[in-house]
Structures are given as structure tokens and as C-alpha cells.
PDB file of C-alpha atoms and ligand atoms in Angstrom:
ATOM      1  CA  MET A   3      26.767 -12.279 -14.484  1.00  0.00           C
ATOM      2  CA  GLN A   4      26.823  -8.616 -15.267  1.00  0.00           C
ATOM      3  CA  GLU A   5      28.684  -6.710 -12.715  1.00  0.00           C
ATOM      4  CA  GLN A   6      26.443  -4.532 -10.264  1.00  0.00           C
ATOM      5  CA  GLU A   7      26.618  -0.710 -10.435  1.00  0.00           C
ATOM      6  CA  TYR A   8      25.332   1.207  -7.381  1.00  0.00           C
ATOM      7  CA  TYR A   9      24.179   4.617  -6.242  1.00  0.00           C
ATOM      8  CA  THR A  10      24.879   5.803  -2.741  1.00  0.00           C
ATOM      9  CA  LEU A  11      22.378   7.281  -0.461  1.00  0.00           C
ATOM     10  CA  TYR A  12      22.819  10.161   1.637  1.00  0.00           C
ATOM     11  CA  ASN A  13      23.758   7.942   4.663  1.00  0.00           C
ATOM     12  CA  GLY A  14      26.463   6.283   2.440  1.00  0.00           C
ATOM     13  CA  VAL A  15      24.486   2.980   1.917  1.00  0.00           C
ATOM     14  CA  LYS A  16      25.247   1.554  -1.486  1.00  0.00           C
ATOM     15  CA  ILE A  17      22.103   0.455  -3.435  1.00  0.00           C
ATOM     16  CA  PRO A  18      22.083  -1.408  -7.011  1.00  0.00           C
ATOM     17  CA  LYS A  19      21.120   0.859  -9.797  1.00  0.00           C
ATOM     18  CA  ILE A  20      18.534  -1.450 -10.970  1.00  0.00           C
ATOM     19  CA  GLY A  21      16.060  -3.445  -8.863  1.00  0.00           C
ATOM     20  CA  PHE A  22      13.261  -6.216  -9.697  1.00  0.00           C
ATOM     21  CA  GLY A  23       9.813  -5.156  -9.222  1.00  0.00           C
ATOM     22  CA  THR A  24       7.498  -7.754  -7.607  1.00  0.00           C
ATOM     23  CA  TYR A  25       3.908  -6.056  -7.822  1.00  0.00           C
ATOM     24  CA  LYS A  26       1.622  -8.765  -8.823  1.00  0.00           C
ATOM     25  CA  VAL A  27       4.171 -11.400  -8.468  1.00  0.00           C
ATOM     26  CA  THR A  28       1.555 -13.381  -6.111  1.00  0.00           C
ATOM     27  CA  ASP A  29       0.390 -16.821  -7.330  1.00  0.00           C
ATOM     28  CA  ASP A  30       1.875 -20.009  -6.936  1.00  0.00           C
ATOM     29  CA  THR A  31       4.510 -19.175  -9.932  1.00  0.00           C
ATOM     30  CA  ALA A  32       5.931 -16.207  -7.497  1.00  0.00           C
ATOM     31  CA  GLU A  33       8.710 -18.211  -5.999  1.00  0.00           C
ATOM     32  CA  SER A  34       9.949 -19.443  -9.376  1.00  0.00           C
ATOM     33  CA  VAL A  35       9.709 -16.221 -10.984  1.00  0.00           C
ATOM     34  CA  LEU A  36      11.884 -14.764  -8.129  1.00  0.00           C
ATOM     35  CA  CYS A  37      14.396 -17.412  -8.043  1.00  0.00           C
ATOM     36  CA  THR A  38      14.887 -16.923 -11.795  1.00  0.00           C
ATOM     37  CA  ALA A  39      15.472 -13.004 -11.208  1.00  0.00           C
ATOM     38  CA  LEU A  40      18.142 -13.842  -8.855  1.00  0.00           C
ATOM     39  CA  LEU A  41      19.567 -16.366 -11.252  1.00  0.00           C
ATOM     40  CA  ALA A  42      19.260 -13.662 -14.147  1.00  0.00           C
ATOM     41  CA  GLY A  43      21.546 -11.646 -11.782  1.00  0.00           C
ATOM     42  CA  TYR A  44      19.045  -9.302  -9.798  1.00  0.00           C
ATOM     43  CA  ARG A  45      20.578  -8.526  -6.323  1.00  0.00           C
ATOM     44  CA  HIS A  46      18.186  -5.639  -5.368  1.00  0.00           C
ATOM     45  CA  ILE A  47      14.476  -6.868  -4.916  1.00  0.00           C
ATOM     46  CA  ASP A  48      11.555  -4.421  -4.229  1.00  0.00           C
ATOM     47  CA  THR A  49       8.513  -5.822  -2.816  1.00  0.00           C
ATOM     48  CA  ALA A  50       6.016  -4.344  -0.187  1.00  0.00           C
ATOM     49  CA  ARG A  51       3.530  -5.720   2.677  1.00  0.00           C
ATOM     50  CA  MET A  52       0.560  -4.726   0.471  1.00  0.00           C
ATOM     51  CA  TYR A  53       1.795  -7.172  -2.685  1.00  0.00           C
ATOM     52  CA  GLY A  54       1.480 -10.462  -0.262  1.00  0.00           C
ATOM     53  CA  ASN A  55       4.654 -12.102  -1.807  1.00  0.00           C
ATOM     54  CA  GLU A  56       7.167 -11.611   0.948  1.00  0.00           C
ATOM     55  CA  THR A  57       7.117 -15.197   2.256  1.00  0.00           C
ATOM     56  CA  GLN A  58       7.462 -16.016  -1.278  1.00  0.00           C
ATOM     57  CA  VAL A  59      10.491 -13.706  -1.413  1.00  0.00           C
ATOM     58  CA  GLY A  60      11.880 -14.935   1.528  1.00  0.00           C
ATOM     59  CA  ASN A  61      11.504 -18.555   0.237  1.00  0.00           C
ATOM     60  CA  ALA A  62      13.372 -17.793  -2.927  1.00  0.00           C
ATOM     61  CA  ILE A  63      16.009 -16.007  -1.613  1.00  0.00           C
ATOM     62  CA  ARG A  64      16.845 -19.173   0.869  1.00  0.00           C
ATOM     63  CA  THR A  65      16.348 -21.471  -2.112  1.00  0.00           C
ATOM     64  CA  ALA A  66      18.657 -19.581  -4.435  1.00  0.00           C
ATOM     65  CA  GLY A  67      21.350 -19.608  -1.448  1.00  0.00           C
ATOM     66  CA  ILE A  68      22.155 -15.845  -1.949  1.00  0.00           C
ATOM     67  CA  ASP A  69      24.056 -14.511   0.768  1.00  0.00           C
ATOM     68  CA  ARG A  70      21.922 -12.008   2.699  1.00  0.00           C
ATOM     69  CA  LYS A  71      24.649  -9.498   2.606  1.00  0.00           C
ATOM     70  CA  ASP A  72      24.699  -9.496  -1.216  1.00  0.00           C
ATOM     71  CA  LEU A  73      21.246  -8.694  -1.535  1.00  0.00           C
ATOM     72  CA  PHE A  74      19.428  -5.448  -1.188  1.00  0.00           C
ATOM     73  CA  LEU A  75      15.992  -5.722  -0.030  1.00  0.00           C
ATOM     74  CA  THR A  76      13.138  -3.359   0.325  1.00  0.00           C
ATOM     75  CA  THR A  77       9.674  -3.656   1.505  1.00  0.00           C
ATOM     76  CA  LYS A  78       7.015  -1.145   2.115  1.00  0.00           C
ATOM     77  CA  VAL A  79       4.436  -0.125   4.756  1.00  0.00           C
ATOM     78  CA  TRP A  80       1.123  -0.348   3.551  1.00  0.00           C
ATOM     79  CA  ARG A  81      -1.329   3.090   4.255  1.00  0.00           C
ATOM     80  CA  SER A  82      -3.585   1.010   6.428  1.00  0.00           C
ATOM     81  CA  ALA A  83      -0.518   1.044   9.226  1.00  0.00           C
ATOM     82  CA  LEU A  84       0.313   4.767   9.580  1.00  0.00           C
ATOM     83  CA  SER A  85       0.722   4.974  13.024  1.00  0.00           C
ATOM     84  CA  TYR A  86       3.688   4.309  15.158  1.00  0.00           C
ATOM     85  CA  ASP A  87       2.614   0.877  16.455  1.00  0.00           C
ATOM     86  CA  ASP A  88       1.214  -0.146  13.065  1.00  0.00           C
ATOM     87  CA  ALA A  89       4.072   0.600  11.308  1.00  0.00           C
ATOM     88  CA  MET A  90       5.957  -1.277  13.814  1.00  0.00           C
ATOM     89  CA  ARG A  91       3.790  -4.164  13.623  1.00  0.00           C
ATOM     90  CA  SER A  92       3.868  -4.198  10.027  1.00  0.00           C
ATOM     91  CA  ILE A  93       7.708  -4.069   9.514  1.00  0.00           C
ATOM     92  CA  GLU A  94       8.036  -7.017  12.209  1.00  0.00           C
ATOM     93  CA  ALA A  95       5.628  -9.080  10.121  1.00  0.00           C
ATOM     94  CA  SER A  96       7.956  -8.256   7.127  1.00  0.00           C
ATOM     95  CA  LEU A  97      10.766  -9.453   8.582  1.00  0.00           C
ATOM     96  CA  GLN A  98       9.318 -12.527   9.934  1.00  0.00           C
ATOM     97  CA  ASP A  99       7.841 -13.378   6.118  1.00  0.00           C
ATOM     98  CA  LEU A 100      11.153 -12.232   4.370  1.00  0.00           C
ATOM     99  CA  GLN A 101      12.875 -14.316   6.810  1.00  0.00           C
ATOM    100  CA  THR A 102      15.696 -11.834   7.648  1.00  0.00           C
ATOM    101  CA  ASP A 103      16.534  -9.649  10.837  1.00  0.00           C
ATOM    102  CA  TYR A 104      17.209  -6.321   8.653  1.00  0.00           C
ATOM    103  CA  LEU A 105      15.843  -4.630   5.549  1.00  0.00           C
ATOM    104  CA  ASP A 106      18.269  -2.621   3.281  1.00  0.00           C
ATOM    105  CA  LEU A 107      15.411  -0.135   2.571  1.00  0.00           C
ATOM    106  CA  CYS A 108      11.886   0.287   3.845  1.00  0.00           C
ATOM    107  CA  LEU A 109       9.459   2.688   2.407  1.00  0.00           C
ATOM    108  CA  LEU A 110       5.977   4.218   3.524  1.00  0.00           C
ATOM    109  CA  HIS A 111       4.064   2.982   0.633  1.00  0.00           C
ATOM    110  CA  TRP A 112       1.388   6.118  -0.086  1.00  0.00           C
ATOM    111  CA  PRO A 113       1.043   9.211   1.665  1.00  0.00           C
ATOM    112  CA  MET A 114      -2.908   9.105   2.232  1.00  0.00           C
ATOM    113  CA  PRO A 115      -4.728   6.629   4.531  1.00  0.00           C
ATOM    114  CA  GLU A 116      -7.973   4.923   3.199  1.00  0.00           C
ATOM    115  CA  VAL A 117      -9.758   6.746   6.201  1.00  0.00           C
ATOM    116  CA  ASP A 118      -9.385   9.696   8.147  1.00  0.00           C
ATOM    117  CA  ARG A 119      -7.500  11.395   5.244  1.00  0.00           C
ATOM    118  CA  ASP A 120      -7.740  14.920   6.613  1.00  0.00           C
ATOM    119  CA  ALA A 121      -5.056  13.648   9.428  1.00  0.00           C
ATOM    120  CA  TRP A 122      -2.642  12.186   6.573  1.00  0.00           C
ATOM    121  CA  ALA A 123       0.376  14.165   7.797  1.00  0.00           C
ATOM    122  CA  GLU A 124      -0.010  13.197  11.456  1.00  0.00           C
ATOM    123  CA  LYS A 125      -0.374   9.643  10.799  1.00  0.00           C
ATOM    124  CA  VAL A 126       2.717   9.783   7.951  1.00  0.00           C
ATOM    125  CA  ILE A 127       4.712  11.237  10.765  1.00  0.00           C
ATOM    126  CA  SER A 128       3.829   8.883  13.511  1.00  0.00           C
ATOM    127  CA  ALA A 129       4.484   6.012  11.191  1.00  0.00           C
ATOM    128  CA  TRP A 130       7.593   7.788  10.030  1.00  0.00           C
ATOM    129  CA  HIS A 131       8.764   7.995  14.017  1.00  0.00           C
ATOM    130  CA  ALA A 132       8.744   3.938  14.321  1.00  0.00           C
ATOM    131  CA  MET A 133      10.798   3.954  10.844  1.00  0.00           C
ATOM    132  CA  GLU A 134      13.585   6.446  12.376  1.00  0.00           C
ATOM    133  CA  LYS A 135      13.716   4.051  15.637  1.00  0.00           C
ATOM    134  CA  LEU A 136      14.090   1.120  13.570  1.00  0.00           C
ATOM    135  CA  TYR A 137      16.751   2.801  11.791  1.00  0.00           C
ATOM    136  CA  GLU A 138      18.674   3.975  14.786  1.00  0.00           C
ATOM    137  CA  GLN A 139      18.276   0.446  15.956  1.00  0.00           C
ATOM    138  CA  LYS A 140      19.961  -0.986  12.786  1.00  0.00           C
ATOM    139  CA  VAL A 141      17.041  -3.275  11.900  1.00  0.00           C
ATOM    140  CA  LEU A 142      16.423  -0.683   8.646  1.00  0.00           C
ATOM    141  CA  ARG A 143      19.568   0.177   6.639  1.00  0.00           C
ATOM    142  CA  ALA A 144      17.893   3.374   4.864  1.00  0.00           C
ATOM    143  CA  ILE A 145      14.131   4.630   4.995  1.00  0.00           C
ATOM    144  CA  GLY A 146      12.161   6.226   2.527  1.00  0.00           C
ATOM    145  CA  VAL A 147       8.731   7.023   1.009  1.00  0.00           C
ATOM    146  CA  SER A 148       7.099   6.116  -1.902  1.00  0.00           C
ATOM    147  CA  ASN A 149       4.462   7.984  -4.171  1.00  0.00           C
ATOM    148  CA  PHE A 150       4.980  11.232  -2.194  1.00  0.00           C
ATOM    149  CA  LEU A 151       4.676  14.353  -4.063  1.00  0.00           C
ATOM    150  CA  PRO A 152       6.430  17.551  -2.894  1.00  0.00           C
ATOM    151  CA  HIS A 153       3.371  18.481  -0.849  1.00  0.00           C
ATOM    152  CA  HIS A 154       3.722  15.349   0.781  1.00  0.00           C
ATOM    153  CA  LEU A 155       7.406  15.643   1.691  1.00  0.00           C
ATOM    154  CA  MET A 156       7.508  18.931   2.929  1.00  0.00           C
ATOM    155  CA  PRO A 157       5.647  18.603   6.570  1.00  0.00           C
ATOM    156  CA  LEU A 158       7.589  15.286   6.606  1.00  0.00           C
ATOM    157  CA  MET A 159      10.799  16.869   6.082  1.00  0.00           C
ATOM    158  CA  VAL A 160       9.952  19.578   8.829  1.00  0.00           C
ATOM    159  CA  ALA A 161       8.953  17.016  11.386  1.00  0.00           C
ATOM    160  CA  ALA A 162      11.340  14.268  10.544  1.00  0.00           C
ATOM    161  CA  ASN A 163      14.559  13.872  12.883  1.00  0.00           C
ATOM    162  CA  ILE A 164      16.107  11.450  10.005  1.00  0.00           C
ATOM    163  CA  THR A 165      14.974  12.721   6.561  1.00  0.00           C
ATOM    164  CA  PRO A 166      14.090  10.101   3.595  1.00  0.00           C
ATOM    165  CA  MET A 167      16.596   8.899   1.719  1.00  0.00           C
ATOM    166  CA  VAL A 168      14.357   7.446  -1.476  1.00  0.00           C
ATOM    167  CA  ASP A 169      11.114   8.260  -3.005  1.00  0.00           C
ATOM    168  CA  GLN A 170       9.381   5.564  -5.360  1.00  0.00           C
ATOM    169  CA  LEU A 171       7.478   7.340  -8.014  1.00  0.00           C
ATOM    170  CA  GLU A 172       5.729   6.168 -11.042  1.00  0.00           C
ATOM    171  CA  PHE A 173       8.245   7.087 -13.912  1.00  0.00           C
ATOM    172  CA  HIS A 174       8.474   6.382 -17.621  1.00  0.00           C
ATOM    173  CA  PRO A 175       8.247   7.999 -20.944  1.00  0.00           C
ATOM    174  CA  GLY A 176       4.738   9.401 -21.027  1.00  0.00           C
ATOM    175  CA  TYR A 177       4.853  10.040 -17.397  1.00  0.00           C
ATOM    176  CA  THR A 178       7.948  11.762 -15.935  1.00  0.00           C
ATOM    177  CA  GLN A 179       6.797  13.574 -12.777  1.00  0.00           C
ATOM    178  CA  SER A 180       9.675  16.417 -13.560  1.00  0.00           C
ATOM    179  CA  TYR A 181       8.578  18.599 -10.872  1.00  0.00           C
ATOM    180  CA  ALA A 182       8.352  15.891  -8.233  1.00  0.00           C
ATOM    181  CA  VAL A 183      11.736  14.565  -9.587  1.00  0.00           C
ATOM    182  CA  SER A 184      13.546  17.660  -9.047  1.00  0.00           C
ATOM    183  CA  TYR A 185      12.131  18.451  -5.708  1.00  0.00           C
ATOM    184  CA  CYS A 186      13.484  14.825  -4.802  1.00  0.00           C
ATOM    185  CA  GLN A 187      16.734  15.295  -6.207  1.00  0.00           C
ATOM    186  CA  SER A 188      17.181  18.709  -4.953  1.00  0.00           C
ATOM    187  CA  GLN A 189      16.596  17.779  -1.421  1.00  0.00           C
ATOM    188  CA  GLY A 190      18.808  14.790  -1.536  1.00  0.00           C
ATOM    189  CA  LEU A 191      16.649  11.867  -2.182  1.00  0.00           C
ATOM    190  CA  LEU A 192      17.193   9.168  -4.655  1.00  0.00           C
ATOM    191  CA  VAL A 193      14.150   8.697  -6.968  1.00  0.00           C
ATOM    192  CA  GLU A 194      13.348   5.059  -7.923  1.00  0.00           C
ATOM    193  CA  ALA A 195      10.959   4.295 -10.915  1.00  0.00           C
ATOM    194  CA  TRP A 196       7.922   2.011 -10.561  1.00  0.00           C
ATOM    195  CA  SER A 197       6.267   0.724 -13.864  1.00  0.00           C
ATOM    196  CA  PRO A 198       9.697   2.126 -15.509  1.00  0.00           C
ATOM    197  CA  LEU A 199       8.215   0.577 -18.856  1.00  0.00           C
ATOM    198  CA  GLY A 200       4.787   2.147 -18.267  1.00  0.00           C
ATOM    199  CA  ARG A 201       3.415  -1.355 -18.224  1.00  0.00           C
ATOM    200  CA  THR A 202       4.451  -1.844 -21.879  1.00  0.00           C
ATOM    201  CA  LYS A 203       2.342   0.994 -23.132  1.00  0.00           C
ATOM    202  CA  ALA A 204       5.113   3.212 -23.602  1.00  0.00           C
ATOM    203  CA  LEU A 205       7.159   0.573 -26.024  1.00  0.00           C
ATOM    204  CA  ASP A 206       5.604   1.072 -29.482  1.00  0.00           C
ATOM    205  CA  ASP A 207       6.295   4.924 -29.414  1.00  0.00           C
ATOM    206  CA  PRO A 208       7.998   5.907 -32.776  1.00  0.00           C
ATOM    207  CA  PHE A 209      10.809   8.121 -31.057  1.00  0.00           C
ATOM    208  CA  LEU A 210      11.611   5.199 -28.398  1.00  0.00           C
ATOM    209  CA  LEU A 211      11.917   2.631 -31.871  1.00  0.00           C
ATOM    210  CA  GLU A 212      13.819   4.992 -33.661  1.00  0.00           C
ATOM    211  CA  LEU A 213      16.464   4.856 -30.333  1.00  0.00           C
ATOM    212  CA  ALA A 214      16.343   1.313 -30.306  1.00  0.00           C
ATOM    213  CA  GLN A 215      17.442   0.827 -33.782  1.00  0.00           C
ATOM    214  CA  LYS A 216      20.087   3.582 -33.237  1.00  0.00           C
ATOM    215  CA  TYR A 217      21.611   1.892 -30.374  1.00  0.00           C
ATOM    216  CA  GLY A 218      20.889  -2.056 -30.873  1.00  0.00           C
ATOM    217  CA  LYS A 219      18.778  -2.359 -27.969  1.00  0.00           C
ATOM    218  CA  THR A 220      15.064  -2.731 -27.333  1.00  0.00           C
ATOM    219  CA  PRO A 221      12.548  -0.176 -26.622  1.00  0.00           C
ATOM    220  CA  ALA A 222      12.317  -1.477 -22.930  1.00  0.00           C
ATOM    221  CA  GLN A 223      15.961  -1.304 -22.626  1.00  0.00           C
ATOM    222  CA  ILE A 224      15.886   2.729 -24.076  1.00  0.00           C
ATOM    223  CA  CYS A 225      13.204   3.285 -21.509  1.00  0.00           C
ATOM    224  CA  LEU A 226      15.607   1.783 -18.301  1.00  0.00           C
ATOM    225  CA  ARG A 227      18.735   3.535 -19.659  1.00  0.00           C
ATOM    226  CA  PHE A 228      16.524   6.777 -19.662  1.00  0.00           C
ATOM    227  CA  ALA A 229      15.637   6.469 -16.042  1.00  0.00           C
ATOM    228  CA  LEU A 230      19.300   6.100 -15.460  1.00  0.00           C
ATOM    229  CA  GLU A 231      20.146   8.848 -17.241  1.00  0.00           C
ATOM    230  CA  GLN A 232      17.832  11.107 -14.879  1.00  0.00           C
ATOM    231  CA  HIS A 233      19.948   9.729 -11.738  1.00  0.00           C
ATOM    232  CA  ILE A 234      16.740   7.385 -11.375  1.00  0.00           C
ATOM    233  CA  LEU A 235      16.703   3.657 -10.319  1.00  0.00           C
ATOM    234  CA  PRO A 236      14.203   1.412 -12.255  1.00  0.00           C
ATOM    235  CA  LEU A 237      12.430  -1.284 -11.053  1.00  0.00           C
ATOM    236  CA  PRO A 238      11.074  -3.343 -13.924  1.00  0.00           C
ATOM    237  CA  LYS A 239       9.337  -6.405 -13.518  1.00  0.00           C
ATOM    238  CA  SER A 240       9.111  -9.499 -15.888  1.00  0.00           C
ATOM    239  CA  SER A 241       8.205 -12.996 -16.028  1.00  0.00           C
ATOM    240  CA  SER A 242      10.640 -14.197 -18.366  1.00  0.00           C
ATOM    241  CA  LEU A 243      14.279 -15.188 -17.982  1.00  0.00           C
ATOM    242  CA  GLN A 244      15.163 -13.636 -21.419  1.00  0.00           C
ATOM    243  CA  ARG A 245      13.407 -10.220 -20.558  1.00  0.00           C
ATOM    244  CA  MET A 246      14.804 -10.123 -17.022  1.00  0.00           C
ATOM    245  CA  GLN A 247      18.439 -10.405 -18.718  1.00  0.00           C
ATOM    246  CA  GLU A 248      17.515  -7.970 -21.358  1.00  0.00           C
ATOM    247  CA  ASN A 249      16.542  -5.448 -18.472  1.00  0.00           C
ATOM    248  CA  LEU A 250      19.723  -5.690 -16.836  1.00  0.00           C
ATOM    249  CA  ASP A 251      21.667  -5.202 -19.909  1.00  0.00           C
ATOM    250  CA  ILE A 252      21.724  -1.378 -20.017  1.00  0.00           C
ATOM    251  CA  PHE A 253      24.936  -0.309 -18.827  1.00  0.00           C
ATOM    252  CA  ASP A 254      27.017  -0.408 -22.234  1.00  0.00           C
ATOM    253  CA  PHE A 255      25.363   2.553 -23.994  1.00  0.00           C
ATOM    254  CA  SER A 256      24.203   6.066 -23.204  1.00  0.00           C
ATOM    255  CA  LEU A 257      21.493   8.415 -24.681  1.00  0.00           C
ATOM    256  CA  THR A 258      22.550  12.096 -25.667  1.00  0.00           C
ATOM    257  CA  PRO A 259      21.063  15.095 -23.787  1.00  0.00           C
ATOM    258  CA  GLU A 260      19.081  15.938 -26.666  1.00  0.00           C
ATOM    259  CA  GLU A 261      17.494  12.448 -26.579  1.00  0.00           C
ATOM    260  CA  VAL A 262      16.677  12.548 -22.791  1.00  0.00           C
ATOM    261  CA  SER A 263      15.095  16.016 -23.561  1.00  0.00           C
ATOM    262  CA  ARG A 264      12.958  14.572 -25.942  1.00  0.00           C
ATOM    263  CA  LEU A 265      11.885  11.903 -23.560  1.00  0.00           C
ATOM    264  CA  MET A 266      11.531  14.333 -21.017  1.00  0.00           C
ATOM    265  CA  THR A 267       9.102  16.350 -22.707  1.00  0.00           C
ATOM    266  CA  ALA A 268       7.064  14.139 -24.895  1.00  0.00           C
ATOM    267  CA  PRO A 269       3.208  14.634 -24.111  1.00  0.00           C
ATOM    268  CA  GLN A 270       2.600  13.322 -20.844  1.00  0.00           C
ATOM    269  CA  GLY A 271      -0.589  11.159 -19.850  1.00  0.00           C
ATOM    270  CA  GLN A 272       0.443   7.571 -20.428  1.00  0.00           C
ATOM    271  CA  TRP A 273       0.158   7.061 -16.522  1.00  0.00           C
ATOM    272  CA  SER A 274      -1.321   4.097 -14.375  1.00  0.00           C
ATOM    273  CA  GLY A 275      -4.364   6.498 -13.242  1.00  0.00           C
ATOM    274  CA  HIS A 276      -2.728   6.376  -9.538  1.00  0.00           C
ATOM    275  CA  HIS A 277      -2.337   9.822  -8.250  1.00  0.00           C
ATOM    276  CA  PRO A 278      -1.207  10.055  -4.663  1.00  0.00           C
ATOM    277  CA  ASP A 279      -3.828  12.520  -3.616  1.00  0.00           C
ATOM    278  CA  THR A 280      -6.936  10.907  -4.783  1.00  0.00           C
ATOM    279  CA  PHE A 281      -5.792   7.272  -4.488  1.00  0.00           C
TER     280      PHE A 281
HETATM  281  P1  A2P B   9       6.672 -10.027 -19.138  1.00  0.00           P
HETATM  282  O1  A2P B   9       6.567 -10.349 -17.723  1.00  0.00           O
HETATM  283  O2  A2P B   9       5.962 -11.206 -20.149  1.00  0.00           O
HETATM  284  O3  A2P B   9       7.962  -9.894 -19.449  1.00  0.00           O
HETATM  285  P2  A2P B   9       6.214  -2.385 -15.585  1.00  0.00           P
HETATM  286  O4  A2P B   9       7.471  -2.766 -14.932  1.00  0.00           O
HETATM  287  O5  A2P B   9       6.460  -1.002 -16.403  1.00  0.00           O
HETATM  288  O6  A2P B   9       5.278  -2.130 -14.803  1.00  0.00           O
HETATM  289  O7  A2P B   9       6.067  -3.416 -16.766  1.00  0.00           O
HETATM  290  C1  A2P B   9       5.746  -4.435 -16.602  1.00  0.00           C
HETATM  291  C2  A2P B   9       5.393  -5.357 -18.035  1.00  0.00           C
HETATM  292  O8  A2P B   9       6.419  -5.209 -18.793  1.00  0.00           O
HETATM  293  C3  A2P B   9       5.257  -6.900 -17.763  1.00  0.00           C
HETATM  294  O9  A2P B   9       3.983  -7.115 -18.447  1.00  0.00           O
HETATM  295  C4  A2P B   9       6.459  -7.466 -18.497  1.00  0.00           C
HETATM  296  O10 A2P B   9       5.789  -8.795 -19.344  1.00  0.00           O
HETATM  297  C5  A2P B   9       6.638  -6.326 -19.700  1.00  0.00           C
HETATM  298  N1  A2P B   9       7.972  -6.701 -19.841  1.00  0.00           N
HETATM  299  C6  A2P B   9       9.158  -6.422 -18.918  1.00  0.00           C
HETATM  300  N2  A2P B   9      10.573  -6.328 -19.609  1.00  0.00           N
HETATM  301  C7  A2P B   9      10.031  -6.555 -20.904  1.00  0.00           C
HETATM  302  C8  A2P B   9      10.752  -6.160 -22.045  1.00  0.00           C
HETATM  303  N3  A2P B   9      11.922  -6.101 -21.749  1.00  0.00           N
HETATM  304  N4  A2P B   9      10.292  -6.184 -23.304  1.00  0.00           N
HETATM  305  C9  A2P B   9       8.818  -6.150 -23.225  1.00  0.00           C
HETATM  306  N5  A2P B   9       8.063  -6.463 -22.309  1.00  0.00           N
HETATM  307  C10 A2P B   9       8.686  -6.320 -21.089  1.00  0.00           C
END
């Protein structure tokens, strides 16, 4: 099995440099997909209360017999729970479903609530204080956000007693969010990439194919390596053992600065369509 490599969060917590994304891993195959991912060597699993698969994730970990301390487990608080009490309840339910008494990382999933959107900042800050409380109690080893742009992070950074350690953003060739990534990194947050393969839309780009040929890798591996070159943590998902393994095999080559620059500055627009201000 591939040796794990780690990033270190500003609080000293080590996080495996690649994680397994579980969005839409929900039907009755979810548990076996997750067992396969653990078998393939993933030790960092990214789920969310909203994905509706925390029970299957918990079952898969138990079935696979992985020692809890060898696993990095992330979940997220959905935007319907943006208050102190609701966030507390959400995390309690996540812990129960995941069958664990702590989380390695917990994120606020989106900055904007579905209703009462003008009050988003107060709501976020209230939920954040619940996360801080559980962090102090060592129920959460690290806390962060997801889909927060700089203007969502700014009021949170002012009000927070503990600033976020992570921001999980959509990131892949064709949608690199350079401004948000630079802001996060300048503030000491680790950026994680959701949809690092651009839901496969990015994979037939001619420049990616050229790089794949040059390095003897696949376009998917080039996308994932591209995230690493930017000090970003990719969270690919796959339902096949072969592609899961392929996606882990990205630590034996690197892209040149010129190649990274071409990928960072390629025309933007291949995005999911979910903007944090309007979603
Ligand atoms: P599959 O489950 O059949 O492997 P993203 O993580 O960017 O949202 O992309 C997820 C999609 O990428 C899934 O449809 C998944 O399909 C596909 N995928 C995952 N890994 C690879 C790979 N190495 N090569 C091609 N497609 C991949």
C-alpha cells in the first residue's frame, strides 16, 4: 500500500494529502464502495451530514477493521443547522452515525442559509462558536469551512476565537478560484479541492492529455498532481478500485512551474454552477 504523505494544519494536526470524496455515494452500494476505498489505501474520508451516508461510512470503517486512530475523518454541518444549538445537534448526530466519539475535521458546509439569507454572517458565527466549543472539548481535532469565499471568511475571522484551519472549495483545471485560494493560503488555511477532476469534464483537455503522455500518467492523475503543486488537498471520488488506486498514485512525479501556470491560467468556466453567494 502507498505510504501516506501529510499536510500539517496550523494547529499541528496532520492530514493525509489526498482524501476520498463521498458526495453521491449514497445508494445500497455505498458501504461496499467505501470498503473498497479503504482497501485501496485511502485513510482520509470526506463526508457530510447532507450526503446522507454517514451511517454507511461508519459501517464501512467497522467492517474494514481500520484502527480509528489511523483514519482521518471529516464531516460537515449543513446550512440548515447554522445556529449554535443546531450545529451542536448536527455534530452529535454525525458522531452517532459515524460510530465515533471524535472527528478529525468538521466544516461548515456553505456560508448561506436557505432562508433568512441577510442574517448569514450572524448565523455562521453562532454555528462557529459551537464548533469552537467542541474543538476545546477535543471532540473535533480541527475545524474549518467549505465554499467560503474571502468575503465570507472575513467577518468570521474577526469574530472567531479560533480561526478556521481549512476551506474546501471547488478546484480543478478550468475553475481554479485563484483569488479565494490565495486569500485562504495567506491566512494560514489549508485549501481542499472538491471535484478535483471537474466531474471528468476537465479530462479531455488537449494540454492535460499532452502532460499525461509526457509523464506516463492519466489526465486524472495530472489534475490531482496539479492540486498538490498548489499546496491543495484533492478529494477525488470514484466507484472503481482501479481508478481509486490510480488516483492515489500521484506522488512520484511533479509538474514544472510553467505547466502549473498554464493550468492555473487556462480559460475558466468549467464549473459546477454552484456559487456560494447564490446557491
Ligand atoms: P467513476 O466513479 O466511474 O470512477 P470529481 O471527483 O471531480 O467530482 O469526479 C468524479 C467523477 O470522476 C466520477 O464520475 C468518477 O467516475 C470519475 N473518475 C474518478 N477517478 C477517475 C479517473 N482516474 N479517471 C477517469 N475518471 C475518474
